[in-house]
mmCIF file of C-alpha atoms in Angstrom:
data_model
loop_
_atom_site.group_PDB
_atom_site.id
_atom_site.type_symbol
_atom_site.label_atom_id
_atom_site.label_comp_id
_atom_site.label_asym_id
_atom_site.label_seq_id
_atom_site.Cartn_x
_atom_site.Cartn_y
_atom_site.Cartn_z
ATOM 1 C CA MET E 1076 39.626 85.437 -62.634
ATOM 2 C CA LYS E 1077 43.008 85.864 -61.764
ATOM 3 C CA VAL E 1078 44.026 83.263 -59.688
ATOM 4 C CA LEU E 1079 47.719 84.143 -57.485
ATOM 5 C CA ILE E 1080 48.565 80.031 -56.557
ATOM 6 C CA CYS E 1081 51.610 80.285 -53.870
ATOM 7 C CA GLY E 1082 53.272 76.998 -54.315
ATOM 8 C CA GLY E 1083 52.401 76.408 -57.227
ATOM 9 C CA ALA E 1084 56.179 75.538 -58.308
ATOM 10 C CA GLY E 1085 55.089 72.749 -55.428
ATOM 11 C CA TYR E 1086 54.069 68.509 -55.763
ATOM 12 C CA ILE E 1087 50.386 69.468 -55.156
ATOM 13 C CA GLY E 1088 50.646 73.240 -56.498
ATOM 14 C CA SER E 1089 52.308 72.254 -60.166
ATOM 15 C CA HIS E 1090 48.839 69.694 -60.404
ATOM 16 C CA LEU E 1091 46.121 72.599 -59.749
ATOM 17 C CA VAL E 1092 47.615 75.116 -62.075
ATOM 18 C CA ARG E 1093 48.296 72.204 -64.348
ATOM 19 C CA GLU E 1094 43.879 71.319 -64.202
ATOM 20 C CA LEU E 1095 43.281 75.238 -63.899
ATOM 21 C CA SER E 1096 44.774 76.102 -66.637
ATOM 22 C CA SER E 1097 43.057 73.943 -68.412
ATOM 23 C CA GLN E 1098 39.491 75.486 -67.615
ATOM 24 C CA PRO E 1099 38.319 78.842 -69.803
ATOM 25 C CA GLY E 1100 37.634 81.708 -67.079
ATOM 26 C CA TYR E 1101 40.679 81.487 -64.763
ATOM 27 C CA GLU E 1102 44.361 83.892 -64.999
ATOM 28 C CA ILE E 1103 47.577 82.037 -63.211
ATOM 29 C CA ILE E 1104 50.175 83.337 -61.453
ATOM 30 C CA VAL E 1105 52.617 80.714 -59.769
ATOM 31 C CA LEU E 1106 54.452 82.040 -56.526
ATOM 32 C CA ASP E 1107 57.410 79.901 -55.491
ATOM 33 C CA ASN E 1108 60.889 80.599 -54.080
ATOM 34 C CA LEU E 1109 62.342 77.649 -55.397
ATOM 35 C CA SER E 1110 63.508 75.927 -51.383
ATOM 36 C CA LYS E 1111 60.981 72.834 -53.315
ATOM 37 C CA GLY E 1112 59.263 73.356 -55.966
ATOM 38 C CA HIS E 1113 60.421 72.582 -59.455
ATOM 39 C CA LEU E 1114 60.856 75.316 -62.287
ATOM 40 C CA LYS E 1115 60.048 72.443 -64.694
ATOM 41 C CA ALA E 1116 56.449 71.931 -63.215
ATOM 42 C CA ILE E 1117 55.407 74.943 -63.613
ATOM 43 C CA THR E 1118 52.851 75.035 -67.385
ATOM 44 C CA LYS E 1119 54.796 76.789 -69.351
ATOM 45 C CA GLY E 1120 53.071 79.982 -70.787
ATOM 46 C CA ILE E 1121 52.348 80.623 -66.581
ATOM 47 C CA ASN E 1122 52.786 83.816 -65.195
ATOM 48 C CA PHE E 1123 56.302 82.982 -61.950
ATOM 49 C CA GLU E 1124 57.431 85.310 -59.680
ATOM 50 C CA LYS E 1125 60.507 83.336 -57.386
ATOM 51 C CA ALA E 1126 58.959 85.084 -54.500
ATOM 52 C CA ASP E 1127 58.824 84.365 -50.213
ATOM 53 C CA ILE E 1128 55.823 84.914 -48.739
ATOM 54 C CA ARG E 1129 57.972 86.209 -45.332
ATOM 55 C CA ASP E 1130 58.932 88.623 -48.084
ATOM 56 C CA LYS E 1131 56.505 91.707 -47.345
ATOM 57 C CA GLU E 1132 58.223 93.337 -50.177
ATOM 58 C CA ALA E 1133 57.905 91.341 -52.359
ATOM 59 C CA LEU E 1134 53.704 89.861 -51.768
ATOM 60 C CA GLU E 1135 54.153 93.890 -51.947
ATOM 61 C CA HIS E 1136 55.323 93.723 -55.412
ATOM 62 C CA VAL E 1137 53.244 90.249 -56.559
ATOM 63 C CA PHE E 1138 49.950 92.035 -56.002
ATOM 64 C CA SER E 1139 50.432 94.925 -57.017
ATOM 65 C CA LYS E 1140 51.114 94.089 -61.136
ATOM 66 C CA HIS E 1141 48.730 91.043 -61.117
ATOM 67 C CA LYS E 1142 46.100 92.198 -59.513
ATOM 68 C CA PRO E 1143 44.374 88.782 -58.549
ATOM 69 C CA ASP E 1144 41.403 87.779 -56.935
ATOM 70 C CA ALA E 1145 41.325 85.039 -55.533
ATOM 71 C CA VAL E 1146 44.922 82.834 -53.510
ATOM 72 C CA MET E 1147 45.451 78.742 -53.182
ATOM 73 C CA HIS E 1148 48.119 78.508 -50.348
ATOM 74 C CA PHE E 1149 50.464 75.742 -50.839
ATOM 75 C CA CYS E 1150 53.500 77.479 -49.131
ATOM 76 C CA ALA E 1151 53.768 75.152 -45.733
ATOM 77 C CA SER E 1152 56.478 73.512 -44.155
ATOM 78 C CA ILE E 1153 55.198 69.743 -44.329
ATOM 79 C CA ALA E 1154 57.207 67.534 -42.391
ATOM 80 C CA VAL E 1155 56.430 65.297 -39.242
ATOM 81 C CA GLY E 1156 59.747 64.777 -38.099
ATOM 82 C CA GLU E 1157 60.791 68.207 -38.785
ATOM 83 C CA SER E 1158 59.258 70.053 -37.572
ATOM 84 C CA VAL E 1159 59.716 68.524 -33.813
ATOM 85 C CA THR E 1160 62.760 69.659 -34.469
ATOM 86 C CA ASP E 1161 62.422 72.985 -36.583
ATOM 87 C CA PRO E 1162 59.502 74.768 -34.726
ATOM 88 C CA LEU E 1163 60.709 77.717 -35.264
ATOM 89 C CA GLY E 1164 61.141 77.437 -38.832
ATOM 90 C CA TYR E 1165 58.321 76.103 -39.788
ATOM 91 C CA TYR E 1166 55.351 78.109 -37.090
ATOM 92 C CA GLU E 1167 57.707 81.942 -39.718
ATOM 93 C CA ASN E 1168 57.451 80.070 -42.440
ATOM 94 C CA ASN E 1169 53.735 78.323 -41.913
ATOM 95 C CA VAL E 1170 51.916 80.584 -39.138
ATOM 96 C CA VAL E 1171 53.755 84.690 -39.771
ATOM 97 C CA GLY E 1172 54.105 83.996 -43.831
ATOM 98 C CA THR E 1173 50.682 83.248 -44.559
ATOM 99 C CA ILE E 1174 49.669 86.659 -41.907
ATOM 100 C CA TYR E 1175 51.685 88.500 -44.705
ATOM 101 C CA LEU E 1176 50.015 86.894 -47.502
ATOM 102 C CA LEU E 1177 46.390 87.890 -45.553
ATOM 103 C CA GLN E 1178 47.980 91.215 -44.774
ATOM 104 C CA ALA E 1179 48.629 92.176 -49.121
ATOM 105 C CA MET E 1180 45.656 90.250 -49.585
ATOM 106 C CA GLN E 1181 43.823 93.023 -47.247
ATOM 107 C CA LYS E 1182 45.157 95.940 -48.244
ATOM 108 C CA HIS E 1183 44.759 94.554 -51.912
ATOM 109 C CA ASN E 1184 40.467 93.521 -51.095
ATOM 110 C CA VAL E 1185 41.430 89.880 -52.001
ATOM 111 C CA LYS E 1186 38.973 88.294 -50.462
ATOM 112 C CA TYR E 1187 39.560 84.463 -51.825
ATOM 113 C CA PHE E 1188 41.413 81.924 -49.952
ATOM 114 C CA ILE E 1189 41.666 78.555 -50.242
ATOM 115 C CA PHE E 1190 43.576 76.423 -47.744
ATOM 116 C CA SER E 1191 45.159 73.500 -48.011
ATOM 117 C CA SER E 1192 44.934 72.401 -44.601
ATOM 118 C CA THR E 1193 45.420 68.469 -43.432
ATOM 119 C CA ALA E 1194 44.097 66.376 -41.436
ATOM 120 C CA ALA E 1195 46.696 67.050 -38.732
ATOM 121 C CA ILE E 1196 45.504 68.651 -36.849
ATOM 122 C CA PHE E 1197 42.882 66.278 -35.762
ATOM 123 C CA GLY E 1198 46.047 64.180 -34.137
ATOM 124 C CA ASN E 1199 45.370 61.381 -32.778
ATOM 125 C CA PRO E 1200 41.477 61.155 -33.749
ATOM 126 C CA GLU E 1201 39.379 59.062 -31.618
ATOM 127 C CA GLU E 1202 37.135 57.746 -34.086
ATOM 128 C CA THR E 1203 37.796 57.156 -38.179
ATOM 129 C CA PRO E 1204 36.818 57.724 -40.893
ATOM 130 C CA ILE E 1205 37.788 61.419 -39.183
ATOM 131 C CA ALA E 1206 34.203 64.082 -39.460
ATOM 132 C CA ASP E 1207 35.359 67.163 -40.643
ATOM 133 C CA ASP E 1208 33.793 68.568 -36.982
ATOM 134 C CA ALA E 1209 35.848 65.930 -35.006
ATOM 135 C CA PRO E 1210 37.612 67.524 -31.808
ATOM 136 C CA THR E 1211 41.429 69.707 -33.326
ATOM 137 C CA LYS E 1212 44.502 68.162 -30.651
ATOM 138 C CA PRO E 1213 47.973 67.971 -33.013
ATOM 139 C CA ILE E 1214 49.901 66.204 -31.466
ATOM 140 C CA ASN E 1215 52.998 67.806 -33.568
ATOM 141 C CA PRO E 1216 54.316 71.284 -34.659
ATOM 142 C CA TYR E 1217 53.403 70.830 -38.352
ATOM 143 C CA GLY E 1218 49.278 70.272 -37.250
ATOM 144 C CA ASP E 1219 49.795 73.707 -35.243
ATOM 145 C CA THR E 1220 50.688 75.401 -37.542
ATOM 146 C CA LYS E 1221 47.705 74.699 -39.697
ATOM 147 C CA LEU E 1222 45.593 74.166 -37.076
ATOM 148 C CA THR E 1223 46.285 78.099 -35.739
ATOM 149 C CA VAL E 1224 46.049 79.084 -39.425
ATOM 150 C CA GLU E 1225 42.792 77.869 -40.099
ATOM 151 C CA LYS E 1226 41.856 80.091 -35.972
ATOM 152 C CA ILE E 1227 42.761 82.706 -37.795
ATOM 153 C CA LEU E 1228 41.775 83.035 -40.719
ATOM 154 C CA ALA E 1229 38.156 82.940 -39.166
ATOM 155 C CA TRP E 1230 38.973 85.484 -37.165
ATOM 156 C CA THR E 1231 39.937 87.603 -40.335
ATOM 157 C CA GLU E 1232 37.258 87.170 -42.065
ATOM 158 C CA ASN E 1233 35.598 88.482 -38.623
ATOM 159 C CA ALA E 1234 37.065 91.398 -38.999
ATOM 160 C CA HIS E 1235 38.004 92.283 -42.640
ATOM 161 C CA GLY E 1236 35.085 90.025 -44.531
ATOM 162 C CA LEU E 1237 37.861 87.889 -45.764
ATOM 163 C CA LYS E 1238 36.246 84.253 -47.618
ATOM 164 C CA TYR E 1239 37.753 81.168 -47.475
ATOM 165 C CA VAL E 1240 37.080 76.886 -47.329
ATOM 166 C CA CYS E 1241 40.369 74.992 -45.881
ATOM 167 C CA LEU E 1242 41.084 71.548 -47.131
ATOM 168 C CA ARG E 1243 42.361 69.092 -44.929
ATOM 169 C CA TYR E 1244 43.327 65.555 -46.217
ATOM 170 C CA PHE E 1245 46.621 62.968 -45.077
ATOM 171 C CA ASN E 1246 48.954 61.434 -48.050
ATOM 172 C CA ALA E 1247 48.541 63.131 -51.392
ATOM 173 C CA CYS E 1248 50.160 61.423 -54.313
ATOM 174 C CA GLY E 1249 50.118 59.497 -58.052
ATOM 175 C CA ALA E 1250 51.012 61.854 -60.878
ATOM 176 C CA HIS E 1251 49.478 63.255 -63.630
ATOM 177 C CA GLU E 1252 47.695 60.705 -65.661
ATOM 178 C CA SER E 1253 50.282 62.578 -68.457
ATOM 179 C CA GLY E 1254 53.868 61.337 -66.519
ATOM 180 C CA GLU E 1255 54.397 65.250 -66.402
ATOM 181 C CA ILE E 1256 54.665 66.297 -63.730
ATOM 182 C CA GLY E 1257 55.255 64.570 -60.136
ATOM 183 C CA GLU E 1258 56.410 64.277 -56.799
ATOM 184 C CA ASP E 1259 59.962 64.691 -56.251
ATOM 185 C CA HIS E 1260 60.687 65.994 -52.913
ATOM 186 C CA HIS E 1261 64.745 66.059 -50.868
ATOM 187 C CA PRO E 1262 64.478 64.246 -48.861
ATOM 188 C CA GLU E 1263 61.926 61.917 -49.883
ATOM 189 C CA THR E 1264 59.989 60.903 -46.725
ATOM 190 C CA HIS E 1265 56.412 59.670 -48.432
ATOM 191 C CA LEU E 1266 55.485 55.980 -48.650
ATOM 192 C CA ILE E 1267 55.120 55.755 -52.601
ATOM 193 C CA PRO E 1268 57.998 56.787 -53.856
ATOM 194 C CA LEU E 1269 59.824 55.620 -52.108
ATOM 195 C CA ILE E 1270 58.627 51.696 -52.602
ATOM 196 C CA LEU E 1271 58.902 53.057 -56.117
ATOM 197 C CA GLN E 1272 62.686 53.521 -55.713
ATOM 198 C CA VAL E 1273 63.449 50.093 -54.663
ATOM 199 C CA ALA E 1274 61.057 49.001 -58.164
ATOM 200 C CA LEU E 1275 64.202 51.366 -60.304
ATOM 201 C CA GLY E 1276 67.286 50.366 -57.641
ATOM 202 C CA ARG E 1277 67.677 53.248 -56.178
ATOM 203 C CA ARG E 1278 67.677 51.451 -52.802
ATOM 204 C CA ASN E 1279 67.591 47.956 -51.618
ATOM 205 C CA CYS E 1280 64.471 47.144 -49.867
ATOM 206 C CA ILE E 1281 61.585 49.255 -48.539
ATOM 207 C CA LYS E 1282 61.312 49.615 -44.530
ATOM 208 C CA ILE E 1283 58.052 49.295 -42.363
ATOM 209 C CA TYR E 1284 58.515 50.793 -39.496
ATOM 210 C CA GLY E 1285 56.185 48.078 -36.584
ATOM 211 C CA ASN E 1286 54.327 44.729 -37.792
ATOM 212 C CA ASP E 1287 51.525 44.460 -34.861
ATOM 213 C CA TYR E 1288 49.569 47.260 -34.838
ATOM 214 C CA GLU E 1289 45.597 46.193 -35.061
ATOM 215 C CA THR E 1290 44.602 45.853 -37.605
ATOM 216 C CA LYS E 1291 42.940 43.236 -40.593
ATOM 217 C CA ASP E 1292 47.558 43.023 -41.659
ATOM 218 C CA GLY E 1293 49.634 44.264 -38.390
ATOM 219 C CA THR E 1294 50.905 48.016 -40.511
ATOM 220 C CA CYS E 1295 49.478 50.759 -40.493
ATOM 221 C CA VAL E 1296 46.605 52.120 -42.330
ATOM 222 C CA ARG E 1297 46.546 55.507 -43.672
ATOM 223 C CA ASP E 1298 44.341 57.756 -46.175
ATOM 224 C CA TYR E 1299 45.983 57.773 -50.208
ATOM 225 C CA ILE E 1300 43.472 60.893 -52.346
ATOM 226 C CA HIS E 1301 45.308 61.674 -55.963
ATOM 227 C CA VAL E 1302 46.662 64.284 -56.473
ATOM 228 C CA THR E 1303 45.175 65.558 -59.767
ATOM 229 C CA ASP E 1304 41.267 64.863 -57.284
ATOM 230 C CA LEU E 1305 43.124 66.547 -54.570
ATOM 231 C CA ALA E 1306 44.202 70.201 -57.953
ATOM 232 C CA THR E 1307 40.130 69.409 -58.266
ATOM 233 C CA ALA E 1308 39.017 69.707 -54.542
ATOM 234 C CA HIS E 1309 40.894 73.070 -54.738
ATOM 235 C CA ILE E 1310 39.184 73.901 -57.325
ATOM 236 C CA LYS E 1311 35.787 73.040 -56.505
ATOM 237 C CA ALA E 1312 36.441 74.643 -53.846
ATOM 238 C CA LEU E 1313 37.296 78.333 -55.399
ATOM 239 C CA GLU E 1314 34.072 77.790 -56.799
ATOM 240 C CA TYR E 1315 31.904 76.937 -54.349
ATOM 241 C CA ILE E 1316 33.108 80.346 -52.471
ATOM 242 C CA VAL E 1317 33.293 82.929 -55.668
ATOM 243 C CA ARG E 1318 29.330 81.275 -55.994
ATOM 244 C CA GLU E 1319 27.934 81.617 -52.382
ATOM 245 C CA ASN E 1320 30.145 83.436 -51.134
ATOM 246 C CA ASN E 1321 30.412 81.784 -47.586
ATOM 247 C CA SER E 1322 33.565 79.883 -45.734
ATOM 248 C CA GLN E 1323 33.561 76.215 -44.982
ATOM 249 C CA LYS E 1324 36.252 73.685 -44.080
ATOM 250 C CA PHE E 1325 36.389 70.923 -45.585
ATOM 251 C CA ASN E 1326 37.921 66.612 -44.807
ATOM 252 C CA LEU E 1327 38.931 65.341 -48.243
ATOM 253 C CA GLY E 1328 39.609 61.309 -47.750
ATOM 254 C CA SER E 1329 38.424 57.969 -48.895
ATOM 255 C CA GLY E 1330 37.117 56.926 -45.786
ATOM 256 C CA GLU E 1331 38.406 53.037 -46.058
ATOM 257 C CA GLY E 1332 42.760 53.589 -46.459
ATOM 258 C CA TYR E 1333 44.840 50.939 -47.637
ATOM 259 C CA THR E 1334 47.081 49.448 -44.844
ATOM 260 C CA VAL E 1335 51.097 48.872 -45.647
ATOM 261 C CA LYS E 1336 52.038 46.455 -46.571
ATOM 262 C CA GLU E 1337 49.105 46.423 -48.816
ATOM 263 C CA VAL E 1338 50.458 49.850 -51.490
ATOM 264 C CA ILE E 1339 53.365 47.372 -51.370
ATOM 265 C CA GLU E 1340 51.870 44.542 -53.187
ATOM 266 C CA ALA E 1341 50.100 47.174 -55.371
ATOM 267 C CA ALA E 1342 53.200 48.495 -56.619
ATOM 268 C CA ARG E 1343 55.230 45.226 -56.967
ATOM 269 C CA LYS E 1344 51.897 44.067 -59.305
ATOM 270 C CA ILE E 1345 51.917 47.694 -61.364
ATOM 271 C CA THR E 1346 56.225 47.435 -61.540
ATOM 272 C CA GLY E 1347 56.960 43.383 -61.639
ATOM 273 C CA HIS E 1348 59.654 43.985 -59.238
ATOM 274 C CA PRO E 1349 59.790 41.524 -56.082
ATOM 275 C CA ILE E 1350 60.519 44.136 -53.830
ATOM 276 C CA PRO E 1351 61.708 43.501 -50.612
ATOM 277 C CA GLU E 1352 60.024 44.266 -47.154
ATOM 278 C CA VAL E 1353 62.633 45.362 -44.483
ATOM 279 C CA VAL E 1354 59.687 45.148 -40.890
ATOM 280 C CA GLU E 1355 61.772 47.837 -39.002
ATOM 281 C CA ALA E 1356 60.237 48.901 -34.644
ATOM 282 C CA ARG E 1357 57.581 50.498 -34.728
ATOM 283 C CA ARG E 1358 57.733 54.068 -34.846
ATOM 284 C CA SER E 1359 57.238 56.612 -32.236
ATOM 285 C CA GLY E 1360 53.427 58.731 -32.311
ATOM 286 C CA ASP E 1361 52.934 55.842 -35.662
ATOM 287 C CA PRO E 1362 48.436 56.094 -34.956
ATOM 288 C CA ALA E 1363 47.566 52.399 -36.558
ATOM 289 C CA VAL E 1364 44.590 54.196 -38.294
ATOM 290 C CA LEU E 1365 44.070 57.768 -39.951
ATOM 291 C CA ILE E 1366 41.645 58.485 -42.755
ATOM 292 C CA ALA E 1367 39.390 60.405 -43.340
ATOM 293 C CA GLY E 1368 35.298 60.659 -44.517
ATOM 294 C CA SER E 1369 34.583 63.293 -47.433
ATOM 295 C CA THR E 1370 31.288 62.953 -47.176
ATOM 296 C CA ARG E 1371 29.640 67.045 -47.333
ATOM 297 C CA ALA E 1372 33.060 67.517 -49.758
ATOM 298 C CA GLU E 1373 31.049 65.438 -51.879
ATOM 299 C CA GLN E 1374 27.293 66.643 -51.372
ATOM 300 C CA ILE E 1375 28.217 70.362 -50.824
ATOM 301 C CA LEU E 1376 31.341 70.962 -53.756
ATOM 302 C CA GLY E 1377 30.160 67.810 -55.886
ATOM 303 C CA TRP E 1378 33.124 67.020 -55.472
ATOM 304 C CA LYS E 1379 33.776 63.214 -56.941
ATOM 305 C CA ARG E 1380 37.537 61.245 -56.527
ATOM 306 C CA LYS E 1381 38.356 59.300 -60.212
ATOM 307 C CA TYR E 1382 41.408 57.811 -59.155
ATOM 308 C CA ASN E 1383 39.787 55.146 -56.543
ATOM 309 C CA THR E 1384 42.059 51.794 -56.078
ATOM 310 C CA ILE E 1385 44.900 51.666 -54.796
ATOM 311 C CA GLU E 1386 46.475 50.405 -58.001
ATOM 312 C CA ASP E 1387 45.035 53.159 -60.134
ATOM 313 C CA ILE E 1388 46.923 55.529 -58.158
ATOM 314 C CA VAL E 1389 50.508 53.322 -57.813
ATOM 315 C CA ALA E 1390 50.176 53.022 -61.880
ATOM 316 C CA THR E 1391 50.323 57.097 -62.063
ATOM 317 C CA ALA E 1392 52.920 57.144 -59.317
ATOM 318 C CA TRP E 1393 54.995 54.005 -61.125
ATOM 319 C CA LYS E 1394 54.639 56.292 -64.734
ATOM 320 C CA TYR E 1395 56.077 59.715 -64.034
ATOM 321 C CA HIS E 1396 58.754 57.839 -61.773
ATOM 322 C CA LYS E 1397 59.412 55.200 -64.362
ATOM 323 C CA ALA E 1398 60.467 58.110 -67.076
ATOM 324 C CA ASN E 1399 62.104 60.746 -64.794
ATOM 325 C CA ILE E 1400 64.066 58.686 -62.361
ATOM 326 C CA ASN E 1401 65.414 61.589 -61.473
ATOM 327 C CA GLY E 1402 62.911 63.863 -60.721
ATOM 328 C CA TYR E 1403 63.014 67.379 -62.532
ATOM 329 C CA GLY E 1404 66.610 66.349 -61.833
ATOM 330 C CA GLU E 1405 67.345 70.069 -60.565
ATOM 331 C CA ASN E 1406 68.315 68.982 -57.057
#
């Protein structure tokens, strides 16, 4: 099976490429515009096409040349705050770009689509863990672009027979167990790499935004899923739609989550560094608890997480960041 992985040079996409390339029966083509991705993150020997999903001519070239059987889509812009200040840019990339991708699939009769969605489509949930059928009420443009694509996929299936799986999750984290690929964003906004930058001497302290929430230690609770476990879920999803010819939507979560202080404490334990912390005011729009369940994904896809503790997750991230203090060194 030929699989086109859009955004395959990015954080989650590169880990998916690494996992999928280790399995027999797949030919992988990576498409990435390298605005956020890194050439060094792509597994050696993989076909690579530098292109943007918003470029119809480039998509036509890639689909005509490689004739993929399935598409996995990781090309979205993902920074919530940036989506608020640049909503048009987010709708252009996340929605218009996906429409162009789906149009290319329709033209070339490609029926299988795996979509990297987000639990941000649920907004401030009424109950946690968030169920797969919870009300969708995004509170920022980023979440709304993902929900819009999910709606487009349903209508596209109705019209053209597309089969798709949407995977919704919050915080992808960790790094490949080899330490060769990991998280390298510019600017970095994710908690674990920010904490590890303190341990590496790249910043003086880690900021905690609010310590007066109604949680066990007053700091926000979030879901943390190891990036390799997410990659495995995407492979399981592809196997599912090929086998069952059925579309689905799944939440991917831990069902419990960790507080910000628990993540910091885990990093102190793993790195042996004191990691000073500074408490600042709450950020607007930060819910106290955001965690998702994954019961349906476990039952239907047969998905199982390999990394079940925050210490295990942080340890893999530390292995990567310690060996690659400047990340991939391409930015």
